[in-house]
Coordinates of C-alpha atoms in Angstrom, one line a residue:
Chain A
X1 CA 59.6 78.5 57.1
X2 CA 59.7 76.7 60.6
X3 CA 60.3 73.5 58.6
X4 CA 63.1 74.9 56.6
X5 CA 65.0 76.3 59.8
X6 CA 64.5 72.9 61.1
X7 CA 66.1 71.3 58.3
X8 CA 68.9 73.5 58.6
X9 CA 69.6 72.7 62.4
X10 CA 69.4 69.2 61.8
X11 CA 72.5 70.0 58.7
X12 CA 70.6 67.9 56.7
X13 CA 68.6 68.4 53.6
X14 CA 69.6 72.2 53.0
X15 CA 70.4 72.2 50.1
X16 CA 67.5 70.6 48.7
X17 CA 65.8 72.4 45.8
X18 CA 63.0 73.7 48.4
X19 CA 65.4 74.9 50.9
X20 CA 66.9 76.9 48.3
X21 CA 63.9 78.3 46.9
X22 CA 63.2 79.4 50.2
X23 CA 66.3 81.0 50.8
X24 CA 66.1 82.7 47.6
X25 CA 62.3 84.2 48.7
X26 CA 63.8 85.1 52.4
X27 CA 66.2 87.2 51.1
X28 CA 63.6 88.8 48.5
X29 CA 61.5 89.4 51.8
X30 CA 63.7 90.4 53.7
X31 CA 65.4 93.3 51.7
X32 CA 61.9 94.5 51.0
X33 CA 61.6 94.6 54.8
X34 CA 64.4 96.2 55.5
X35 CA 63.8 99.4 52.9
X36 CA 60.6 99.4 54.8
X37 CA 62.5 99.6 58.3
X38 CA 65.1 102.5 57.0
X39 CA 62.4 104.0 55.0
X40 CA 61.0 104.4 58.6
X41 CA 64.2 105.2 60.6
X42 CA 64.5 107.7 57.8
X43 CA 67.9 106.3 56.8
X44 CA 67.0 107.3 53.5
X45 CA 70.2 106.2 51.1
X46 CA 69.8 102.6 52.9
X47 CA 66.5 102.9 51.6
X48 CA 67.4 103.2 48.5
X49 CA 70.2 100.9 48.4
X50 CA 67.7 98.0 49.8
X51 CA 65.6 98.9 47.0
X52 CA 68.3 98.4 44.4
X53 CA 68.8 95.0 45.7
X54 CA 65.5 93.9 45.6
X55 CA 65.6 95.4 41.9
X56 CA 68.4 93.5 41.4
X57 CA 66.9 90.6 42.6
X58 CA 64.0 90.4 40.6
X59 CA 65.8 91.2 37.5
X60 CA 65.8 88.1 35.9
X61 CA 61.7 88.0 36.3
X62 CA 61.7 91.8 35.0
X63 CA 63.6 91.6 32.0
X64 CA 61.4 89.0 30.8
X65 CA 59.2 89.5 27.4
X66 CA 56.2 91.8 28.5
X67 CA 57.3 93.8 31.0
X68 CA 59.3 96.5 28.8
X69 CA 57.6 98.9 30.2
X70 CA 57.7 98.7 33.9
X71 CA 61.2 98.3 33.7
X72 CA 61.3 101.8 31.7
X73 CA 59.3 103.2 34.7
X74 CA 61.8 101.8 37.5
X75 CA 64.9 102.9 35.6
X76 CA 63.2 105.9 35.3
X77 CA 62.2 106.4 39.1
X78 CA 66.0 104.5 40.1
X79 CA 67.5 107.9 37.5
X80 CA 65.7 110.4 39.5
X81 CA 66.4 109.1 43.1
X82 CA 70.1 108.5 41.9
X83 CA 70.2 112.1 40.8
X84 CA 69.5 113.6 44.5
X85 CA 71.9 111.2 46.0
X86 CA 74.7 111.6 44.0
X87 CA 74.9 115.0 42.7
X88 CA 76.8 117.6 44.6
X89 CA 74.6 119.7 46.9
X90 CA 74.7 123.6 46.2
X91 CA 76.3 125.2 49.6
X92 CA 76.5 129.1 50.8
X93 CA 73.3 129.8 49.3
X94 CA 70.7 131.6 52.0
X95 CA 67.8 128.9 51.0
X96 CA 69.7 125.6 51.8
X97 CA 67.5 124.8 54.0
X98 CA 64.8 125.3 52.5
X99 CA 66.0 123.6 49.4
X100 CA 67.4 120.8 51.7
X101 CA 64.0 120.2 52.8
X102 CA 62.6 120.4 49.8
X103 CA 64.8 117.7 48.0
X104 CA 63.9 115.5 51.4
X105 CA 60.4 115.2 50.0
X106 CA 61.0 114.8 47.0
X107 CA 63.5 111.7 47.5
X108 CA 60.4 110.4 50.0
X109 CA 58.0 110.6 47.3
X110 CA 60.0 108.9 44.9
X111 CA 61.3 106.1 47.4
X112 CA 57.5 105.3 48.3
X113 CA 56.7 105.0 44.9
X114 CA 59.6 102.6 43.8
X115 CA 58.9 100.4 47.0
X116 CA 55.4 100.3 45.8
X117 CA 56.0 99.3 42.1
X118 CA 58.4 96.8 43.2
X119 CA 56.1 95.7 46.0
X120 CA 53.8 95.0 43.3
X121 CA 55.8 93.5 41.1
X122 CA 57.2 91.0 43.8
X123 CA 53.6 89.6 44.7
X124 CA 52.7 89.7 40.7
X125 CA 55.4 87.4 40.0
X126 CA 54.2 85.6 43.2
X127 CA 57.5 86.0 45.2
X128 CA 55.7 87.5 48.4
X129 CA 56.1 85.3 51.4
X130 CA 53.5 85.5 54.0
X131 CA 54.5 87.0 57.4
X132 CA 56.6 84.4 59.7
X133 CA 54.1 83.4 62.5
X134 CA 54.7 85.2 65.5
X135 CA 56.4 82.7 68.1
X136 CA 53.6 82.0 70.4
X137 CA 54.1 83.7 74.1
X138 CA 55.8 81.0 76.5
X139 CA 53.8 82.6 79.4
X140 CA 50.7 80.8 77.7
X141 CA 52.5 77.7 76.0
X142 CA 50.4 75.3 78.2
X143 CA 47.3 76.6 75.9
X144 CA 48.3 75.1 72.8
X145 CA 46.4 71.8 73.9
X146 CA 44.0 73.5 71.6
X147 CA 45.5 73.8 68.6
X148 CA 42.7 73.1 66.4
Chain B
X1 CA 55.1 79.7 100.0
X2 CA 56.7 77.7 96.7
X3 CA 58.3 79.8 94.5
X4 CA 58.4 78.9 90.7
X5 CA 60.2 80.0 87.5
X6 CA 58.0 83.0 86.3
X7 CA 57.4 80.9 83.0
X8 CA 56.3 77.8 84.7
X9 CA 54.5 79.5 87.3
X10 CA 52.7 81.5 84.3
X11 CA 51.4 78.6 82.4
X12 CA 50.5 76.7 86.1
X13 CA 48.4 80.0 87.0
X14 CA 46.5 79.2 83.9
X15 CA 45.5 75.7 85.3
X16 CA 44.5 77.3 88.6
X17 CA 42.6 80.3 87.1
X18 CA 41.3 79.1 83.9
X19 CA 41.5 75.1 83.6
X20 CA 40.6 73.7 87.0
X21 CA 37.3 76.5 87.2
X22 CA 36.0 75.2 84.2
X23 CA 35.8 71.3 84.6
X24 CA 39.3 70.6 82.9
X25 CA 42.2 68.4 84.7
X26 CA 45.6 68.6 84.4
X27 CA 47.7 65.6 83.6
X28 CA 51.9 66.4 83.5
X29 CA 54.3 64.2 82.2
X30 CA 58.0 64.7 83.9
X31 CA 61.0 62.8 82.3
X32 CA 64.4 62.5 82.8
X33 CA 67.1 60.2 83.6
X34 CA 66.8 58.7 86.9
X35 CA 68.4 61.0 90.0
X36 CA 68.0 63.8 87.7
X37 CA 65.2 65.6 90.3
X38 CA 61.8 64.7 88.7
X39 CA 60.0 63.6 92.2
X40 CA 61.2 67.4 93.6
X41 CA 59.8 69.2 90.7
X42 CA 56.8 67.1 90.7
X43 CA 56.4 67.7 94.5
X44 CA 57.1 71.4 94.1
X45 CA 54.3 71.9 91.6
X46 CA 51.9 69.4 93.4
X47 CA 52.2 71.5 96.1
X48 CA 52.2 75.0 94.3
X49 CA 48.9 73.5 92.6
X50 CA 47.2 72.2 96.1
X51 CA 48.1 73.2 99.2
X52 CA 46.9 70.3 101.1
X53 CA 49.7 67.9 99.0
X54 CA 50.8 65.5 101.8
X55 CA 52.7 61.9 101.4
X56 CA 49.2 60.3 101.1
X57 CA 48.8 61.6 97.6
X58 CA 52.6 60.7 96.4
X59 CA 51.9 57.2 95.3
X60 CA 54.4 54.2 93.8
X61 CA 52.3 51.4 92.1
X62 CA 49.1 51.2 90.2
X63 CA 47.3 50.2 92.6
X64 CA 48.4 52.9 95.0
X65 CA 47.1 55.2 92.2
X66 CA 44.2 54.1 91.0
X67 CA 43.2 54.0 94.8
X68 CA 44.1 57.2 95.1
X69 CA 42.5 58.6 92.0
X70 CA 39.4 57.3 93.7
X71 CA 39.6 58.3 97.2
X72 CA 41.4 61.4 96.7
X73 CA 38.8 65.0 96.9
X74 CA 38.3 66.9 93.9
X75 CA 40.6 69.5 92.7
X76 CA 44.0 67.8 94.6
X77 CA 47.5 67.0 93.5
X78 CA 48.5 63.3 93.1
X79 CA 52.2 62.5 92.1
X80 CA 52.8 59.0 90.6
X81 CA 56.2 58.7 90.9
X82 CA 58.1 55.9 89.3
X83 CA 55.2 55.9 86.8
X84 CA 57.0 53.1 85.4
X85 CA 54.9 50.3 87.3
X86 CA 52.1 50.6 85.4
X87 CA 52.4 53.5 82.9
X88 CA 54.4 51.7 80.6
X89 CA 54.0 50.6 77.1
X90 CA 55.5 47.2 77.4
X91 CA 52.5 46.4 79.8
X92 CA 50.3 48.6 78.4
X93 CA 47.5 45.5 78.1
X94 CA 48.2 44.6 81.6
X95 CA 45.1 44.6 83.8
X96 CA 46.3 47.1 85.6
X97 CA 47.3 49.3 82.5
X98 CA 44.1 49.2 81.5
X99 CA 41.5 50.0 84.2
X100 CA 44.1 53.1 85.0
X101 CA 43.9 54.1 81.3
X102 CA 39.8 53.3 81.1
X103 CA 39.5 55.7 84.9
X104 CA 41.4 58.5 83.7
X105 CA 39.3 58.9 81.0
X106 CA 36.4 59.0 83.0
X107 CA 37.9 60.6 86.3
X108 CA 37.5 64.8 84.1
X109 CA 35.1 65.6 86.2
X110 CA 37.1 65.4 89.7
X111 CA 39.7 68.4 88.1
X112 CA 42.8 66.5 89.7
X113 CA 45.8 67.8 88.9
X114 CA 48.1 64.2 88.0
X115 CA 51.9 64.2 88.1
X116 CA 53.7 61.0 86.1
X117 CA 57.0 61.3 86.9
X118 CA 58.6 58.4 84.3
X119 CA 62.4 58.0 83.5
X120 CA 62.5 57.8 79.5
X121 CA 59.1 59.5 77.4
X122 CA 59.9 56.7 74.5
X123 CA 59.0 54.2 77.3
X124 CA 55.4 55.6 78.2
X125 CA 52.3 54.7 77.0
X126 CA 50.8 55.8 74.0
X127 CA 47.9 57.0 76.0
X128 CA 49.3 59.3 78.7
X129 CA 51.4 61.1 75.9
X130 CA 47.7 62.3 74.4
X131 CA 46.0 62.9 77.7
X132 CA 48.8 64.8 79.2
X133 CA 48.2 69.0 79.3
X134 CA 52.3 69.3 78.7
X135 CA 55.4 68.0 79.9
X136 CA 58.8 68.7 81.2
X137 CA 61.9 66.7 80.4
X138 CA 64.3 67.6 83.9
X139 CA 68.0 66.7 83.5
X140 CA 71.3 67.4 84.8
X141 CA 74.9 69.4 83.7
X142 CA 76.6 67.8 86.0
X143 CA 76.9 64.9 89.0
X144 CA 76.8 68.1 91.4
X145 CA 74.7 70.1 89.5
X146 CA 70.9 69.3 89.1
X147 CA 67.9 71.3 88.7
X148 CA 67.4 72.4 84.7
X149 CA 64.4 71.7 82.8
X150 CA 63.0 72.0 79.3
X151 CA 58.6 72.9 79.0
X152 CA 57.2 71.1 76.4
X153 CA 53.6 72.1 75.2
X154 CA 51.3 68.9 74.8
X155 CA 51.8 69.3 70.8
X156 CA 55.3 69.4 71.0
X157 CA 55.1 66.5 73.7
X158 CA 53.7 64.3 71.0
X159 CA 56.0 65.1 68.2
X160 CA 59.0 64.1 70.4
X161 CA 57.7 61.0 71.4
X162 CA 57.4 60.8 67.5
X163 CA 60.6 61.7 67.3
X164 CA 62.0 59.3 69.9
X165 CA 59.9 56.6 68.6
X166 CA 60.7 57.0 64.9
X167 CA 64.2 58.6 63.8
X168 CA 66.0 58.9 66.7
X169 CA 64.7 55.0 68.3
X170 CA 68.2 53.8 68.3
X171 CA 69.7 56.7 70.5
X172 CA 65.9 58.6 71.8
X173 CA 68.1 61.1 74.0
X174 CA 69.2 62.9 71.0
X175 CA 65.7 63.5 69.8
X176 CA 65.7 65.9 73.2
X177 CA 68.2 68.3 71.8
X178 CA 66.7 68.4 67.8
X179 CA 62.9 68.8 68.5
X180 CA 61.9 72.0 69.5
X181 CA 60.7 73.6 73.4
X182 CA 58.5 76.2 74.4
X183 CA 60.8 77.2 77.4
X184 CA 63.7 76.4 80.0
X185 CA 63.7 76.9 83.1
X186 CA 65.2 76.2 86.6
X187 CA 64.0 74.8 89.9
X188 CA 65.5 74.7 93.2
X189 CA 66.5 71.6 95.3
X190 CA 64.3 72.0 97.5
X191 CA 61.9 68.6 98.9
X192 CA 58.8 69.6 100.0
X193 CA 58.0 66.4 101.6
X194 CA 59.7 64.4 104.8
X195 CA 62.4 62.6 103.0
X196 CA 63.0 59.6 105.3
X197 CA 59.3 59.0 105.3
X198 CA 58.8 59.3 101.8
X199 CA 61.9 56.7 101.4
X200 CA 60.2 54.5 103.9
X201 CA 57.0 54.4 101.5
X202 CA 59.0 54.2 98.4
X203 CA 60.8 51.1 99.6
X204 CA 58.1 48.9 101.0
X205 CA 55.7 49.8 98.0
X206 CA 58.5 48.8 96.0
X207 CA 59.1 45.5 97.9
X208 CA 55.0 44.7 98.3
X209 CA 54.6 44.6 94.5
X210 CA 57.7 42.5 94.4
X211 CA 55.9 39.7 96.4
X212 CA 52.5 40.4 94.6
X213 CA 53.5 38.5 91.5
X214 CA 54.8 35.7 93.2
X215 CA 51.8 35.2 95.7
X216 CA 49.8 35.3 92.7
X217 CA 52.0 32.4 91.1
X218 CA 52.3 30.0 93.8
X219 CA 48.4 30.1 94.6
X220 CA 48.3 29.0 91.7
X221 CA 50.5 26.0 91.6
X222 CA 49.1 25.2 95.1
X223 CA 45.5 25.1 93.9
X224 CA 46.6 22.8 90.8
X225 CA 48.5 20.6 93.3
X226 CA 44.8 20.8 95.5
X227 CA 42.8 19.8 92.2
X228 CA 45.0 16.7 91.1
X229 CA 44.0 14.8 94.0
X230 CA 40.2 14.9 92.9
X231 CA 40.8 15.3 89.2
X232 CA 43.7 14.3 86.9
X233 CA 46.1 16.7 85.2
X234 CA 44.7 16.5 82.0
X235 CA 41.0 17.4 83.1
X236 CA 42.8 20.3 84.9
X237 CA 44.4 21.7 81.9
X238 CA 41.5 21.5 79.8
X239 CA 39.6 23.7 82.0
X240 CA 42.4 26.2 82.1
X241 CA 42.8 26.0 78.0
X242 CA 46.8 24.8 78.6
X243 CA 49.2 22.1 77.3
X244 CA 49.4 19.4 79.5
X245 CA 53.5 19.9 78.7
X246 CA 52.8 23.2 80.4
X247 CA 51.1 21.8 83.6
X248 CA 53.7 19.2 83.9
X249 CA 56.8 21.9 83.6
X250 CA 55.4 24.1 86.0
X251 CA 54.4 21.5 88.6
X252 CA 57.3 19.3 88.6
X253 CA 59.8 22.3 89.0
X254 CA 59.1 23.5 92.3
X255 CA 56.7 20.8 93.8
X256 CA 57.3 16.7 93.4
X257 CA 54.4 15.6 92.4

């Protein structure tokens, strides 16, 4: 990673078969992080939509021979998630809320599992990047004498 | 009372609280183009790190250093400025060079805290680049406008020096803006030392080791001239393993023989 931004910077090199590859597994990564985020925030459609893209992403890897069936299951799980987003919801009932609340858990449930499957799926096909090392605290640079 | 960016001061805690109690020096490298500020930062954190940092310990030559590395109590501040006497790599096998490079490595124990203030880092010798804790590369936005520097972590010290040394060895300057820093800073212009005093020092070290290679030279000559009258030339530069050419050129030039 630190090499590749480096490359970059310097304009030279980026678009090197590596540098691309990487760039390809950044944005993976970092759409997977981001439905995590939402998923947190509870920004629940952006959620979704980040999952779609990582979908979409990974397509080409799904659609391959031998995996039939967990793309059945994600289509499946995409169908039902789609279905509380985009239908029309039923006002100037007396349980709204209640239902409201109802069809928030449900959408949650199905959101974790999709990020799941595909979570899986991603570090299956070996697409998972490890975590970006966390930049070292300038406070204590002077102790990176020790580096070993 | 010296006050410090928070950064630097941060890191230069760590040498007072953590290296310096448990037998470790500190050796810092400071760079930059010359009139760019190095001997005021140097003097700043000389005296931030020892409160007893007088002129005495803000040497010019080697041999102003290496006496000082010597006579100087443990746990001080010595600034070396204009490193460039002795620290650098075109006389790296110099006498000098050497015993200063074979003491440092020895000298642990006495937990000084060095400053190397040297002009350009692609100049300095291998040696100090390794030993050195970190460095700081000080520079300048404008002819009025001084004071701005870049921390470099020991690691990062060395891959610049690489970077000088290797890609960049035709223009090393740019290296500074490609490779990477831990931090920046800023430093005010403030001199913690009596400046006409400290120019006084600076100018007759400066002229002394001017006149030390020369004195050197002409003993020399004078003691061949002595030995001709017993011995002939050619006796003479057998014993000192030269061309009689040689002895001939370098007595005939200055003294008639």
């Amino acid at each position: 990673m630190a090499n590749y931004k480096y490359n970059d910077e310097l304009g030279l090199a980026a678009d090197k078969p590596f540098n691309m590859a990487i760039l390809f597994l950044t944005r993976l990564n970092d759409r997977l992080n981001d439905a995590n985020l939402y998923r947190v925030q509870g920004n629940l459609i952006a959620c979704f939509r980040s999952l779609r893209c990582v979908y979409a992403i990974i397509h080409f890897k799904i659609k391959q021979k031998g995996h039939e069936k967990e793309e059945e299951e994600l289509n499946t799980e995409f169908q039902k998630a789609e279905n509380f987003f985009y239908t029309p919801v039923t006002r100037n009932r007396s349980d709204t809320l209640q239902l409201q609340s109802n069809a928030i858990t449900k959408i949650e449930k199905i959101l974790d599992n999709l990020e799941v499957k595909l979570g899986d799926l991603v570090y299956e096909y070996g697409l998972l990047m490890p975590p970006e090392k966390e930049k070292r605290d300038p406070h204590k640079a002077i102790k990176d004498v020790f580096r070993n | 009372m010296i006050r410090l960016d928070g950064y630097l001061k941060a890191n230069f805690d760590i040498i007072l609280k953590e290296a310096i109690p448990n037998k470790w020096d500190a050796l810092t490298v400071i760079f930059g183009r010359e009139g760019t500020g190095k001997t005021t930062l140097a003097v700043q954190l000389a005296k931030y790190t020892d409160n007893d940092f007088n002129l005495s310990r803000c040497v010019f030559t080697p041999q102003q250093f290496n006496d000082a590395i010597d006579n100087a109590p443990p746990e001080s501040a010595i600034v070396w400025d204009e490193a460039i006497t002795g620290a650098n790599i075109s006389t790296h096998a110099s006498e000098i060079s050497v015993s200063i490079v074979s003491k440092l490595t020895q000298i642990r124990k006495k937990k000084l805290k060095l400053f190397l203030c040297f002009p350009y880092l692609h100049m300095l010798n291998k040696y100090f680049v390794s030993r050195c804790i970190c460095s700081i590369y000080v520079y300048a936005k404008d002819f009025n406008d001084r004071g701005y520097g870049f921390f470099y972590t020991q690691p990062q010290t060395e891959f610049l020096y690489n970077y000088m040394k290797e890609r960049f060895r035709y223009s090393p300057l740019d290296a500074i803006k490609k490779s990477a820093h831990a931090f920046y800073f800023k430093y005010p212009k403030k001199f913690y030392l009596p400046e006409t005093e400290y120019d006084d020092k600076k100018e007759n070290s400066r002229v002394n080791t001017d006149r030390m290679g020369d004195k050197w030279k002409d003993r020399t000559i004078q003691l061949i001239i002595a030995l001709k009258k017993h011995t002939t030339l050619g006796e003479i530069s057998q014993i000192l393993g030269v061309t009689t050419q040689y002895m001939n050129q370098l007595t005939n030039k200055k003294y008639s023989i």
